[in-house]
mmCIF file of C-alpha atoms in Angstrom:
data_model
loop_
_atom_site.group_PDB
_atom_site.id
_atom_site.type_symbol
_atom_site.label_atom_id
_atom_site.label_comp_id
_atom_site.label_asym_id
_atom_site.label_seq_id
_atom_site.Cartn_x
_atom_site.Cartn_y
_atom_site.Cartn_z
ATOM 1 C CA GLY F 1 -18.923 17.002 -2.478
ATOM 2 C CA ASN F 2 -15.508 17.832 -0.990
ATOM 3 C CA GLY F 3 -13.498 17.192 -4.161
ATOM 4 C CA VAL F 4 -12.164 13.876 -2.870
ATOM 5 C CA GLY F 5 -13.839 10.752 -4.163
ATOM 6 C CA ASP F 6 -14.732 8.180 -1.548
ATOM 7 C CA LEU F 7 -16.174 4.692 -1.383
ATOM 8 C CA GLN F 8 -19.733 5.890 -0.736
ATOM 9 C CA GLY F 9 -19.425 8.140 -3.782
ATOM 10 C CA ILE F 10 -18.452 5.174 -5.946
ATOM 11 C CA ILE F 11 -21.318 3.115 -4.538
ATOM 12 C CA SER F 12 -23.768 5.911 -5.362
ATOM 13 C CA LYS F 13 -22.682 5.866 -9.046
ATOM 14 C CA LEU F 14 -22.584 2.102 -9.632
ATOM 15 C CA ASP F 15 -25.888 1.959 -11.544
ATOM 16 C CA TYR F 16 -24.465 4.535 -13.967
ATOM 17 C CA LEU F 17 -21.433 2.302 -14.496
ATOM 18 C CA ASN F 18 -23.405 -0.939 -14.718
ATOM 19 C CA ASP F 19 -26.912 -1.496 -13.408
ATOM 20 C CA GLY F 20 -26.523 -5.267 -13.630
ATOM 21 C CA ASP F 21 -29.325 -5.629 -16.179
ATOM 22 C CA SER F 22 -28.113 -6.656 -19.628
ATOM 23 C CA ASP F 23 -31.509 -5.692 -21.112
ATOM 24 C CA THR F 24 -30.976 -1.981 -20.432
ATOM 25 C CA ASP F 25 -28.750 0.434 -22.281
ATOM 26 C CA GLU F 26 -28.812 3.211 -19.703
ATOM 27 C CA ASP F 27 -25.469 2.331 -18.145
ATOM 28 C CA LEU F 28 -21.903 2.274 -19.425
ATOM 29 C CA GLY F 29 -21.579 -1.522 -19.216
ATOM 30 C CA VAL F 30 -18.461 -1.305 -17.039
ATOM 31 C CA ASP F 31 -17.310 -4.726 -15.845
ATOM 32 C CA ALA F 32 -14.373 -3.684 -13.645
ATOM 33 C CA ILE F 33 -13.165 -0.738 -11.601
ATOM 34 C CA TRP F 34 -9.613 -0.083 -10.496
ATOM 35 C CA LEU F 35 -9.018 1.678 -7.199
ATOM 36 C CA THR F 36 -5.816 3.652 -6.811
ATOM 37 C CA PRO F 37 -4.284 3.227 -3.322
ATOM 38 C CA ILE F 38 -6.936 3.629 -0.602
ATOM 39 C CA MET F 39 -4.964 2.483 2.449
ATOM 40 C CA PRO F 40 -3.950 4.850 5.270
ATOM 41 C CA SER F 41 -1.098 7.102 4.217
ATOM 42 C CA PRO F 42 0.172 10.602 5.077
ATOM 43 C CA SER F 43 0.265 11.721 1.430
ATOM 44 C CA TYR F 44 -2.424 12.772 -1.021
ATOM 45 C CA HIS F 45 -1.403 10.019 -3.476
ATOM 46 C CA LYS F 46 -1.439 7.197 -0.883
ATOM 47 C CA TYR F 47 1.577 5.404 -2.383
ATOM 48 C CA ASP F 48 3.325 5.464 1.017
ATOM 49 C CA VAL F 49 1.189 3.042 2.991
ATOM 50 C CA VAL F 50 1.086 3.076 6.784
ATOM 51 C CA ASP F 51 -1.409 0.204 7.249
ATOM 52 C CA TYR F 52 -1.983 -2.443 4.572
ATOM 53 C CA TYR F 53 -4.995 -3.851 6.408
ATOM 54 C CA ASN F 54 -7.252 -0.809 6.515
ATOM 55 C CA ILE F 55 -8.885 1.985 4.506
ATOM 56 C CA ASP F 56 -7.754 5.602 4.746
ATOM 57 C CA GLU F 57 -10.519 7.459 6.596
ATOM 58 C CA THR F 58 -10.628 9.995 3.748
ATOM 59 C CA PHE F 59 -12.226 7.263 1.645
ATOM 60 C CA GLY F 60 -14.350 5.511 4.261
ATOM 61 C CA THR F 61 -14.164 2.368 6.357
ATOM 62 C CA LEU F 62 -13.632 -1.348 5.861
ATOM 63 C CA GLU F 63 -17.412 -1.706 6.172
ATOM 64 C CA ASP F 64 -17.856 0.797 3.316
ATOM 65 C CA PHE F 65 -15.344 -1.231 1.321
ATOM 66 C CA ASP F 66 -17.249 -4.464 1.980
ATOM 67 C CA THR F 67 -20.441 -2.742 0.793
ATOM 68 C CA LEU F 68 -18.663 -1.559 -2.355
ATOM 69 C CA ILE F 69 -17.486 -5.102 -3.114
ATOM 70 C CA SER F 70 -20.966 -6.531 -2.543
ATOM 71 C CA GLU F 71 -22.714 -3.885 -4.650
ATOM 72 C CA CYS F 72 -20.161 -4.205 -7.451
ATOM 73 C CA HIS F 73 -20.486 -7.971 -7.573
ATOM 74 C CA LYS F 74 -24.297 -7.717 -7.693
ATOM 75 C CA ARG F 75 -23.833 -5.751 -10.921
ATOM 76 C CA GLY F 76 -21.136 -7.943 -12.442
ATOM 77 C CA ILE F 77 -18.386 -5.407 -11.720
ATOM 78 C CA ASN F 78 -14.969 -6.708 -10.654
ATOM 79 C CA VAL F 79 -12.895 -4.662 -8.207
ATOM 80 C CA ILE F 80 -9.145 -4.303 -8.770
ATOM 81 C CA MET F 81 -6.955 -2.638 -6.133
ATOM 82 C CA ASP F 82 -3.625 -0.904 -6.520
ATOM 83 C CA ILE F 83 -1.642 -2.309 -3.593
ATOM 84 C CA VAL F 84 1.757 -0.662 -3.274
ATOM 85 C CA LEU F 85 4.396 -3.339 -2.730
ATOM 86 C CA ASN F 86 7.674 -1.738 -3.705
ATOM 87 C CA HIS F 87 7.931 0.836 -0.928
ATOM 88 C CA ILE F 88 6.207 1.823 2.306
ATOM 89 C CA SER F 89 5.739 4.913 4.446
ATOM 90 C CA SER F 90 8.638 5.893 6.676
ATOM 91 C CA ILE F 91 6.066 6.230 9.485
ATOM 92 C CA HIS F 92 4.847 2.632 9.119
ATOM 93 C CA PRO F 93 5.356 1.014 12.561
ATOM 94 C CA TRP F 94 7.512 -1.772 11.118
ATOM 95 C CA PHE F 95 9.913 0.665 9.479
ATOM 96 C CA GLU F 96 10.110 2.828 12.582
ATOM 97 C CA GLN F 97 10.898 -0.311 14.615
ATOM 98 C CA ALA F 98 13.514 -1.371 12.053
ATOM 99 C CA CYS F 99 15.305 1.976 12.413
ATOM 100 C CA GLU F 100 15.300 1.697 16.210
ATOM 101 C CA GLU F 101 16.632 -1.856 16.060
ATOM 102 C CA VAL F 102 19.328 -0.990 13.505
ATOM 103 C CA SER F 103 20.442 1.947 15.657
ATOM 104 C CA ALA F 104 20.809 -0.529 18.530
ATOM 105 C CA GLY F 105 22.852 -2.888 16.326
ATOM 106 C CA ASN F 106 20.086 -5.417 15.610
ATOM 107 C CA LEU F 107 19.730 -6.307 11.922
ATOM 108 C CA ASP F 108 17.694 -9.462 12.528
ATOM 109 C CA GLY F 109 14.405 -7.854 13.525
ATOM 110 C CA TYR F 110 12.240 -5.674 11.300
ATOM 111 C CA ALA F 111 15.296 -4.603 9.286
ATOM 112 C CA LYS F 112 14.975 -7.856 7.321
ATOM 113 C CA TYR F 113 11.872 -6.420 5.603
ATOM 114 C CA PHE F 114 13.665 -3.393 4.155
ATOM 115 C CA LYS F 115 16.657 -2.512 2.000
ATOM 116 C CA ILE F 116 18.934 -1.367 4.800
ATOM 117 C CA LYS F 117 22.668 -1.403 4.154
ATOM 118 C CA ARG F 118 25.839 -0.517 5.948
ATOM 119 C CA PHE F 119 28.151 1.920 4.216
ATOM 120 C CA GLU F 120 31.483 2.920 5.716
ATOM 121 C CA GLN F 121 31.297 6.046 3.602
ATOM 122 C CA ASP F 122 28.437 7.774 1.815
ATOM 123 C CA PRO F 123 26.978 5.567 -0.929
ATOM 124 C CA VAL F 124 27.877 6.434 -4.519
ATOM 125 C CA ASN F 125 24.284 7.073 -5.610
ATOM 126 C CA ARG F 126 23.385 8.837 -2.399
ATOM 127 C CA GLU F 127 20.143 10.203 -3.867
ATOM 128 C CA ASN F 128 18.738 6.647 -3.630
ATOM 129 C CA TYR F 129 19.628 6.218 0.061
ATOM 130 C CA THR F 130 18.675 7.953 3.288
ATOM 131 C CA ARG F 131 20.794 7.852 6.430
ATOM 132 C CA ILE F 132 19.485 6.051 9.542
ATOM 133 C CA ASN F 133 22.648 6.660 11.575
ATOM 134 C CA SER F 134 26.370 7.069 10.949
ATOM 135 C CA ASP F 135 26.735 3.575 9.461
ATOM 136 C CA TYR F 136 23.357 2.494 8.087
ATOM 137 C CA TRP F 137 21.247 3.747 5.237
ATOM 138 C CA TYR F 138 17.958 2.672 3.725
ATOM 139 C CA GLU F 139 17.122 2.604 0.047
ATOM 140 C CA SER F 140 14.615 5.304 -0.834
ATOM 141 C CA ASN F 141 14.284 5.590 -4.593
ATOM 142 C CA PHE F 142 11.334 7.995 -4.706
ATOM 143 C CA SER F 143 11.588 9.953 -1.481
ATOM 144 C CA LYS F 144 13.159 9.660 1.957
ATOM 145 C CA THR F 145 9.595 9.173 3.228
ATOM 146 C CA MET F 146 9.186 6.014 1.114
ATOM 147 C CA PRO F 147 11.725 3.325 2.080
ATOM 148 C CA GLU F 148 11.994 0.306 -0.201
ATOM 149 C CA TRP F 149 10.796 -3.128 0.869
ATOM 150 C CA ASP F 150 13.453 -5.834 0.458
ATOM 151 C CA LEU F 151 11.776 -7.895 -2.256
ATOM 152 C CA SER F 152 14.400 -10.654 -1.962
ATOM 153 C CA SER F 153 13.441 -11.285 1.675
ATOM 154 C CA ASP F 154 11.314 -14.367 2.381
ATOM 155 C CA ALA F 155 9.740 -12.497 5.305
ATOM 156 C CA THR F 156 8.721 -9.617 3.030
ATOM 157 C CA ARG F 157 7.273 -11.934 0.404
ATOM 158 C CA GLN F 158 5.283 -13.797 3.060
ATOM 159 C CA GLU F 159 3.891 -10.508 4.333
ATOM 160 C CA PHE F 160 2.812 -9.669 0.776
ATOM 161 C CA VAL F 161 0.975 -13.008 0.616
ATOM 162 C CA ASN F 162 -0.761 -12.115 3.895
ATOM 163 C CA ILE F 163 -1.734 -8.679 2.552
ATOM 164 C CA ALA F 164 -3.076 -10.102 -0.713
ATOM 165 C CA LYS F 165 -5.010 -12.820 1.112
ATOM 166 C CA PHE F 166 -6.600 -10.238 3.426
ATOM 167 C CA TRP F 167 -8.016 -8.296 0.468
ATOM 168 C CA ILE F 168 -8.915 -11.329 -1.640
ATOM 169 C CA ASP F 169 -10.802 -12.753 1.343
ATOM 170 C CA ARG F 170 -12.789 -9.481 1.395
ATOM 171 C CA GLY F 171 -13.779 -10.100 -2.226
ATOM 172 C CA VAL F 172 -11.221 -8.170 -4.263
ATOM 173 C CA ASP F 173 -10.964 -9.653 -7.767
ATOM 174 C CA GLY F 174 -7.480 -8.524 -8.654
#
């Protein structure tokens, strides 16, 4: 009722989407739903994730999510999640730690997860980079509040496996 859809709202409409009874024709026969990003984030669009292992309180709780998965599966509805894996929120604890470490001269800590580069002068396509300090910049293709993950990093890719496993273990279908 507040103009923001949430997990309980989806649960309350599942029988309209698919009541799980193939003998009825009172539902839409939906066999999958796709959730746009629902993880904690400071923005309205949630594409700048702060915590990949939780649900933004605007939408509910992990328990609400587990109920959604269970109720969907009872009706033959698959659940697909949009998990943002190209960039992150600049207030994610790992990125904040990376900036602190880089400022102290350490590039071996959390910096390995992000596209952080040293430039002796301003980068040519400066609109794609945001300054950390006088020497280091991070790639930020969409906004300075959304630093890019380093997709070539083994550590980053392993973290993505961990994130995917967390949600798959909760019952996400895709």
